[in-house]
Coordinates of C-alpha atoms and ligand atoms in Angstrom, one line a residue:
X43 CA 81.3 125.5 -47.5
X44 CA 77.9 125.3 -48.5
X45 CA 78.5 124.9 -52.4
X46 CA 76.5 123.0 -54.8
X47 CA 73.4 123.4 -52.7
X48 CA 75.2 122.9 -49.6
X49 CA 76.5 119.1 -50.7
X50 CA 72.7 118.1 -52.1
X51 CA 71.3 119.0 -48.9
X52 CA 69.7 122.2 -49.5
X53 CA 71.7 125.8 -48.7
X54 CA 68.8 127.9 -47.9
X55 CA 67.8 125.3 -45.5
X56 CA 71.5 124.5 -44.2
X57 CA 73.1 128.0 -44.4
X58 CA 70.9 129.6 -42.1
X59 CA 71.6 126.5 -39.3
X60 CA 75.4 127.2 -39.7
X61 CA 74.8 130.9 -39.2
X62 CA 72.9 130.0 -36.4
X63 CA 75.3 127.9 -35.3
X64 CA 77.7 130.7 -35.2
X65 CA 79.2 130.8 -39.0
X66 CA 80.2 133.6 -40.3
X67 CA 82.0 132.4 -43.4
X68 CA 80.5 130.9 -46.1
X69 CA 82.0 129.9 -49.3
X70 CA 79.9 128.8 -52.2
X71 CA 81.3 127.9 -55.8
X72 CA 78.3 130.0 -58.7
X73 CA 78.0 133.7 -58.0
X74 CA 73.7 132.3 -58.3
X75 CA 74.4 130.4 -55.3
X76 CA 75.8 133.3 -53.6
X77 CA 72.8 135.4 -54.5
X78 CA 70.6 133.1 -53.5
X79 CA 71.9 132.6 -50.0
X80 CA 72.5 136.5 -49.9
X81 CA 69.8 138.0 -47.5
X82 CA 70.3 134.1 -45.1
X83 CA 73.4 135.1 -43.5
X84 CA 73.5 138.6 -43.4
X85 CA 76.6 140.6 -42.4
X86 CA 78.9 137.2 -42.9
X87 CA 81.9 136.9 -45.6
X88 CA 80.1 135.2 -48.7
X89 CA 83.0 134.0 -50.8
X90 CA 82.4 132.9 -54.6
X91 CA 85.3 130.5 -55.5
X92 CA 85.0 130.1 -58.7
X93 CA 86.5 133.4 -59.4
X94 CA 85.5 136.4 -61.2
X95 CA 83.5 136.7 -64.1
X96 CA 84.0 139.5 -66.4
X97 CA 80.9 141.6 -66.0
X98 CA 80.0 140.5 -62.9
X99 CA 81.5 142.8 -60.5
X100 CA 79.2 145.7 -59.9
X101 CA 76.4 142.3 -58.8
X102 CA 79.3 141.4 -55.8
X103 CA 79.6 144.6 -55.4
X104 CA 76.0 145.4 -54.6
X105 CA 75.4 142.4 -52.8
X106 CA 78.2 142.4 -50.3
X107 CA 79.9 139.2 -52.0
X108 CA 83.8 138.7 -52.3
X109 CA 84.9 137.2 -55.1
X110 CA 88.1 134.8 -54.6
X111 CA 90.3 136.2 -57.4
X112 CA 93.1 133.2 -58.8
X113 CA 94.8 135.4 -61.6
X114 CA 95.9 138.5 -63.0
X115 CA 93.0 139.4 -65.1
X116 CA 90.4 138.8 -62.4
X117 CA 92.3 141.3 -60.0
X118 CA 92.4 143.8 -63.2
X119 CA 88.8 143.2 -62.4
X120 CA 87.9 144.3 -59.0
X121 CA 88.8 146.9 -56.7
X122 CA 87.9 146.3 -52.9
X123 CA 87.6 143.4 -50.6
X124 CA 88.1 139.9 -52.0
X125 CA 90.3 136.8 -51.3
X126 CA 93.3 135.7 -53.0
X127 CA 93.7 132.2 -54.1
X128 CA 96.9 131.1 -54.8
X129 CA 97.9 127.5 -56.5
X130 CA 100.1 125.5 -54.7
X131 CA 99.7 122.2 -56.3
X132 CA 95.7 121.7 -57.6
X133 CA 96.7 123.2 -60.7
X134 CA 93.6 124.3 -61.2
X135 CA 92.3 127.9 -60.5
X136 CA 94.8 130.0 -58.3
X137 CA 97.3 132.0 -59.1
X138 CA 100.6 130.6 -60.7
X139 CA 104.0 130.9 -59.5
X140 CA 104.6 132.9 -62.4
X141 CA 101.2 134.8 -61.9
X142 CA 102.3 136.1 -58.5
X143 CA 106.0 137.0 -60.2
X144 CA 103.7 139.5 -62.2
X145 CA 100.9 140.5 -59.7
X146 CA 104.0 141.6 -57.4
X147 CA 105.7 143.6 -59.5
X148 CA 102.6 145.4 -60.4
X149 CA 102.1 147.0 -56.5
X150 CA 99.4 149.7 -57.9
X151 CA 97.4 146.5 -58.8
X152 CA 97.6 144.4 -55.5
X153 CA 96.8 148.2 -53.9
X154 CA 93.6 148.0 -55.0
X155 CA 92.3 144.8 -53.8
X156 CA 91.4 144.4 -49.8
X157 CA 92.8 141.5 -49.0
X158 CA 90.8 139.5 -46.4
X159 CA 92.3 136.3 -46.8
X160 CA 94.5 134.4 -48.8
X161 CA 93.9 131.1 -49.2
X162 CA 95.2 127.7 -51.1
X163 CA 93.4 124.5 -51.6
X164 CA 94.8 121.0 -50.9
X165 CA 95.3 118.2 -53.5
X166 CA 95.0 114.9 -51.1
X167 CA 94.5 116.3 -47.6
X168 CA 92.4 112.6 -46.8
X169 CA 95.4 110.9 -47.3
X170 CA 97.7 111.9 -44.7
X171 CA 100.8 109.8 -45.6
X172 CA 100.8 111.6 -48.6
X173 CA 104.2 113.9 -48.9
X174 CA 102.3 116.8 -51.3
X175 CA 100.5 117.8 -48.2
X176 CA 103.5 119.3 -46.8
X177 CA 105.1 120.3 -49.7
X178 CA 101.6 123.0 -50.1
X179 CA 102.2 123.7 -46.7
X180 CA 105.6 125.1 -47.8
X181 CA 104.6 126.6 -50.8
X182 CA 101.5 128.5 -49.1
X183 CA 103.5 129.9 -46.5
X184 CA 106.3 131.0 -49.0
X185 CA 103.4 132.9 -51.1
X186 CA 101.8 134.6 -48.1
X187 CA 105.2 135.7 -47.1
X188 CA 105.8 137.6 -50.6
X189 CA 102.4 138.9 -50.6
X190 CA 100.9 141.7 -47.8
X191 CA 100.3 140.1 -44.6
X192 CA 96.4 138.8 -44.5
X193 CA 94.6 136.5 -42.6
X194 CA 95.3 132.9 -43.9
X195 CA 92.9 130.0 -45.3
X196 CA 94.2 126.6 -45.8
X197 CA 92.6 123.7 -45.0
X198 CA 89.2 122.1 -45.8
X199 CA 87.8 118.8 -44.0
X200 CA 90.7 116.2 -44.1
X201 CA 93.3 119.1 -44.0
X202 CA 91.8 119.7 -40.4
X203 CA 92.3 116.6 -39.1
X204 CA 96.4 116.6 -40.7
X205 CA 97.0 118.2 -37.2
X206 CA 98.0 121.9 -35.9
X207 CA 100.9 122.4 -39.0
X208 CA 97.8 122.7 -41.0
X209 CA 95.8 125.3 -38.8
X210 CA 95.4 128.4 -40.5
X211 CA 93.3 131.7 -39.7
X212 CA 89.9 130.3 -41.6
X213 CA 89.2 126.6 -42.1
X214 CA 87.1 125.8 -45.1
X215 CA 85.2 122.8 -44.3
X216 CA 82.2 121.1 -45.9
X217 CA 82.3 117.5 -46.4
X218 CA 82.6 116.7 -42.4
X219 CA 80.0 119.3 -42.0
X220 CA 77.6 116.8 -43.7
X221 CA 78.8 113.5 -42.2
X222 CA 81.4 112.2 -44.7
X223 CA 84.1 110.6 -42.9
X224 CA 87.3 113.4 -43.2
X225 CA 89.8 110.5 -42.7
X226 CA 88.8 108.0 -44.4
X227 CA 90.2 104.7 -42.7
X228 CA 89.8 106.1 -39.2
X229 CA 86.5 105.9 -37.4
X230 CA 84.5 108.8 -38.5
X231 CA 85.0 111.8 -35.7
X232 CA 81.5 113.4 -37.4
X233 CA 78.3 112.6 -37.0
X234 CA 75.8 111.3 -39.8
X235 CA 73.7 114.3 -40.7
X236 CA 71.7 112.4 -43.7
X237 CA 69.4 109.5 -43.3
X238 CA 67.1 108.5 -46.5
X239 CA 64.5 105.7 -46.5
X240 CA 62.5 104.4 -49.2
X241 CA 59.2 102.6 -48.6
X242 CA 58.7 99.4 -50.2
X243 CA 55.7 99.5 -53.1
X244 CA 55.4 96.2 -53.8
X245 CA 56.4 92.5 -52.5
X246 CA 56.8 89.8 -54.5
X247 CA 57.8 86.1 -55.0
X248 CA 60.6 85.3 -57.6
X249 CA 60.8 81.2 -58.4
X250 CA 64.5 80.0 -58.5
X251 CA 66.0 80.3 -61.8
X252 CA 64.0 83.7 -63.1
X253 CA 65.3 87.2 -63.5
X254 CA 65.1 90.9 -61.4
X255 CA 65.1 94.1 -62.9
X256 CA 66.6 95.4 -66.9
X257 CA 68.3 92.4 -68.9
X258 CA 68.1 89.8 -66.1
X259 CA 71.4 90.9 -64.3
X260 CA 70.8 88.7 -61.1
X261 CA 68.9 85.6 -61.1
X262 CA 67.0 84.3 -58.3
X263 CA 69.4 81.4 -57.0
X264 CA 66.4 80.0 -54.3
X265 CA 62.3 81.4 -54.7
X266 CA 62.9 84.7 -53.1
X267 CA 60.8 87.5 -51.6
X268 CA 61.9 91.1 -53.8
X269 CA 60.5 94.4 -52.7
X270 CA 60.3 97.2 -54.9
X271 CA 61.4 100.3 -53.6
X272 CA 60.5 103.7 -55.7
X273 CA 63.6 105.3 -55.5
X274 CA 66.2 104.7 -58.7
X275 CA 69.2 106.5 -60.6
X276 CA 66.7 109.6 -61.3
X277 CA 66.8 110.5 -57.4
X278 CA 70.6 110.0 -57.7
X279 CA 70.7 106.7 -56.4
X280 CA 73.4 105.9 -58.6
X281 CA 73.0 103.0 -61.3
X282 CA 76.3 101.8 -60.1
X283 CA 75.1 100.5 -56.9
X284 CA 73.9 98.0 -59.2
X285 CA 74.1 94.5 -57.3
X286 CA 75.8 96.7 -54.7
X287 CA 74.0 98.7 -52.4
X288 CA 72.6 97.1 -49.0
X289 CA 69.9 98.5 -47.2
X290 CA 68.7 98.5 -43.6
X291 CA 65.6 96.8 -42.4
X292 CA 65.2 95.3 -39.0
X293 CA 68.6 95.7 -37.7
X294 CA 70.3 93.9 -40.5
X295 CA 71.4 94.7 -44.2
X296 CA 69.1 93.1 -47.2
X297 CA 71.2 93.2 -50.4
X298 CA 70.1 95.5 -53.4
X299 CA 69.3 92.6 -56.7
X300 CA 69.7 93.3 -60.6
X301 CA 69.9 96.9 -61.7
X302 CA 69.1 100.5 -60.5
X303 CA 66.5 101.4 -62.6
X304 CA 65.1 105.2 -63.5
X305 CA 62.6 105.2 -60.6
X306 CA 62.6 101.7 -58.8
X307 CA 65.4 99.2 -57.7
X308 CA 65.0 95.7 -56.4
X309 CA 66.1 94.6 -52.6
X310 CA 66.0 90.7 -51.6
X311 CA 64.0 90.2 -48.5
X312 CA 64.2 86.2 -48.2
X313 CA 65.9 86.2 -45.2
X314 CA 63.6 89.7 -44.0
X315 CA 60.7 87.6 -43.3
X316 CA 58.7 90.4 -41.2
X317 CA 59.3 92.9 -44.4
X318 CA 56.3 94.1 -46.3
X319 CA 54.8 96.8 -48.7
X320 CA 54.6 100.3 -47.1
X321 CA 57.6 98.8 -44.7
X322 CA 61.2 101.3 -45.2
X323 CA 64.1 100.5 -46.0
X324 CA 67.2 102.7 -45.1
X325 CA 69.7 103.5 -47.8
X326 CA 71.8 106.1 -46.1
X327 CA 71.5 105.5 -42.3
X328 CA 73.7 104.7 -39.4
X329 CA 73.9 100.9 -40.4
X330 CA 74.5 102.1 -44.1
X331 CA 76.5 105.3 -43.7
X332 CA 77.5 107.6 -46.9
X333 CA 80.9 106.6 -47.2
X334 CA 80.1 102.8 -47.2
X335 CA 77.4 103.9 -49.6
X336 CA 80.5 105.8 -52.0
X337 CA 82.4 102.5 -51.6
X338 CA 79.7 100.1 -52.9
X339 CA 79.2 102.5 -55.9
X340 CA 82.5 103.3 -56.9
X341 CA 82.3 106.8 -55.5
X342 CA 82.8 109.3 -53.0
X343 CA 80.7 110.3 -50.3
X344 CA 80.7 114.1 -51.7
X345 CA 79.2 112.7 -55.0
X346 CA 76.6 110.7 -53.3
X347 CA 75.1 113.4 -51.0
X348 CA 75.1 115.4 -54.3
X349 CA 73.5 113.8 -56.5
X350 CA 70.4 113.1 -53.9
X351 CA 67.2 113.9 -56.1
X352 CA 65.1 116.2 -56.1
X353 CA 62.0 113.8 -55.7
X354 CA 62.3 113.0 -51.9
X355 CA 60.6 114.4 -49.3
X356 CA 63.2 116.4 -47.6
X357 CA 62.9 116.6 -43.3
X358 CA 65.4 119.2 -41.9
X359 CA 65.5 118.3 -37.8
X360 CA 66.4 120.8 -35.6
X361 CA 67.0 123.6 -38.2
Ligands
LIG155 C1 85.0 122.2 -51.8 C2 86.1 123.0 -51.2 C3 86.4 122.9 -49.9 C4 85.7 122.0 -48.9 O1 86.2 120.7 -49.1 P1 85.7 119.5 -48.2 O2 86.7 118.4 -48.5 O3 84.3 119.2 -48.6 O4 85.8 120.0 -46.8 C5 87.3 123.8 -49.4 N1 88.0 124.6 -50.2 C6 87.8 124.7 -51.5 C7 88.5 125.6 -52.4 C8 86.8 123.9 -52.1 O5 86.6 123.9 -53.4

């Protein structure tokens, strides 16, 4: 899954590693992001989930792009290879119960389409207690079972770690491609692929009893040492990690003080004496990882990695 720029990290950098890697399907959510990942990862299945747009078909046509077709009208749409998505809970895109009713009485219209998969989404595969998993289980297999026999599709990152009931002929993962824990609760069985610093501009002494940052949220309880670090909401650091985040410096965690602002934020060092200006401090690292970063702003991981700006210097290693 390498939509929405590959989770913030950058799908013409990360798309060509996977392929490397041995990928050789790649799902994307914009027809533009299929395009412009197109001529990356030649001769592998590039799959546009968010359906079919009228208009649009001779472009995945030419390019050698499926569409994933969720209703009646899109398949009225397109005639060759594509993927069927079918609803089983989301509610969201996917063909209906009903919709598959119609789409099956209509055999000239199925005819039409190569299937190469068919394929369901799951509503809360991270929570593995939770009793809809199985019930989309069920309703999956009784869909594929009314429909043409086709490779299957079923689960993304959690849903691969809900055991072997949830294997299927294509996984769909992406968030535990990028590090986010896929059962969240567990020990993380993926490995951190992000780490993001930000180097400290300026260090300053705050007496006890004066304010840090826009409207004085925190208020120096002792004289404290504050670094300023230029990275702020704008670079997606979100403004809720307010009086939240925690950064790593030194083998410990310094606290983030007062708000997120557009470009800066505001880390106490007091109890950091070695810290100075030009010094990093680690916001998404192995002592801060994304999903502890999610928890402290309210968030998950997915939104964190992205919403990562656009203003850092971006180092791909090993890819
Ligand atoms: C985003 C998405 C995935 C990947 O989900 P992760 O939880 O990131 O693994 C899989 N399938 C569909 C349809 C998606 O939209």
């Amino acid at each position: 899954m390498v939509k929405a720029d590959a989770y913030g990290l950058g799908a013409e950098r990360v798309a060509p590693a996977l392929y490397e890697a041995g990928c050789r399907h790649f799902f994307v959510a914009h027809l533009q992001e299929a395009l412009a990942i197109r001529r990356l990862v030649p001769d592998a299945m590039l799959a546009v989930l968010n359906g079919l747009w009228p208009g649009d078909a001779p472009v995945y046509a030419e390019q050698g792009i499926l569409p994933v077709l969720g209703s009646v009208a899109e398949i009225e749409g397109w005639t060759g290879p594509a993927l069927l998505h079918v609803d089983t809970g989301m509610h969201r895109l996917g063909l209906s119960a009903a919709e598959l009713d119609i789409l099956l009485d209509r055999p000239a219209l199925l005819r039409r389409i190569e299937l190469r998969y068919i394929m369901t989404h799951l509503v809360a595969s991270e929570a593995r207690d939770d009793a809809i998993n199985a019930t989309q289980r069920e309703r999956f297999d009784g869909a594929c079972a009314r429909l043409p026999p086709a490779p299957r599709s079923l689960a993304n990152s959690s849903g691969i770690f809900l055991g072997p009931a949830f294997g299927s002929d294509l996984a769909r993962p992406g968030a535990a491609l990028y590090g986010i824990n896929p059962s969240p609760g567990q020990p993380n069985p993926m490995r951190a692929t992000v780490r993001l610093r930000a180097r400290i501009l300026h260090m300053r002494d705050v007496p006890a009893g004066e304010g840090v940052g826009y409207n004085a949220t925190w208020i120096a309880p002792r004289r404290s040492r504050i670094g300023t670090v230029s990275v702020g909401y704008a670079d997606g650091f979100l403004r809720s990690l307010s009086g939240r985040a925690a950064a790593g410096f030194d083998g410990r965690l310094v606290p983030l003080v007062g708000r997120v602002s557009m470009d800066l934020s505001t880390f106490d060092l007091t109890d950091a004496p070695g810290a100075a200006a030009g010094d990093w401090l680690e916001l998404i690292g192995p002592g801060m990882p994304v999903d502890e970063v999610a928890a402290r702003a309210g968030t998950n991981g997915y939104e964190v990695l992205t919403s990562l700006g656009r203003r850092y210097r971006r180092i791909y290693v090993g890819a």
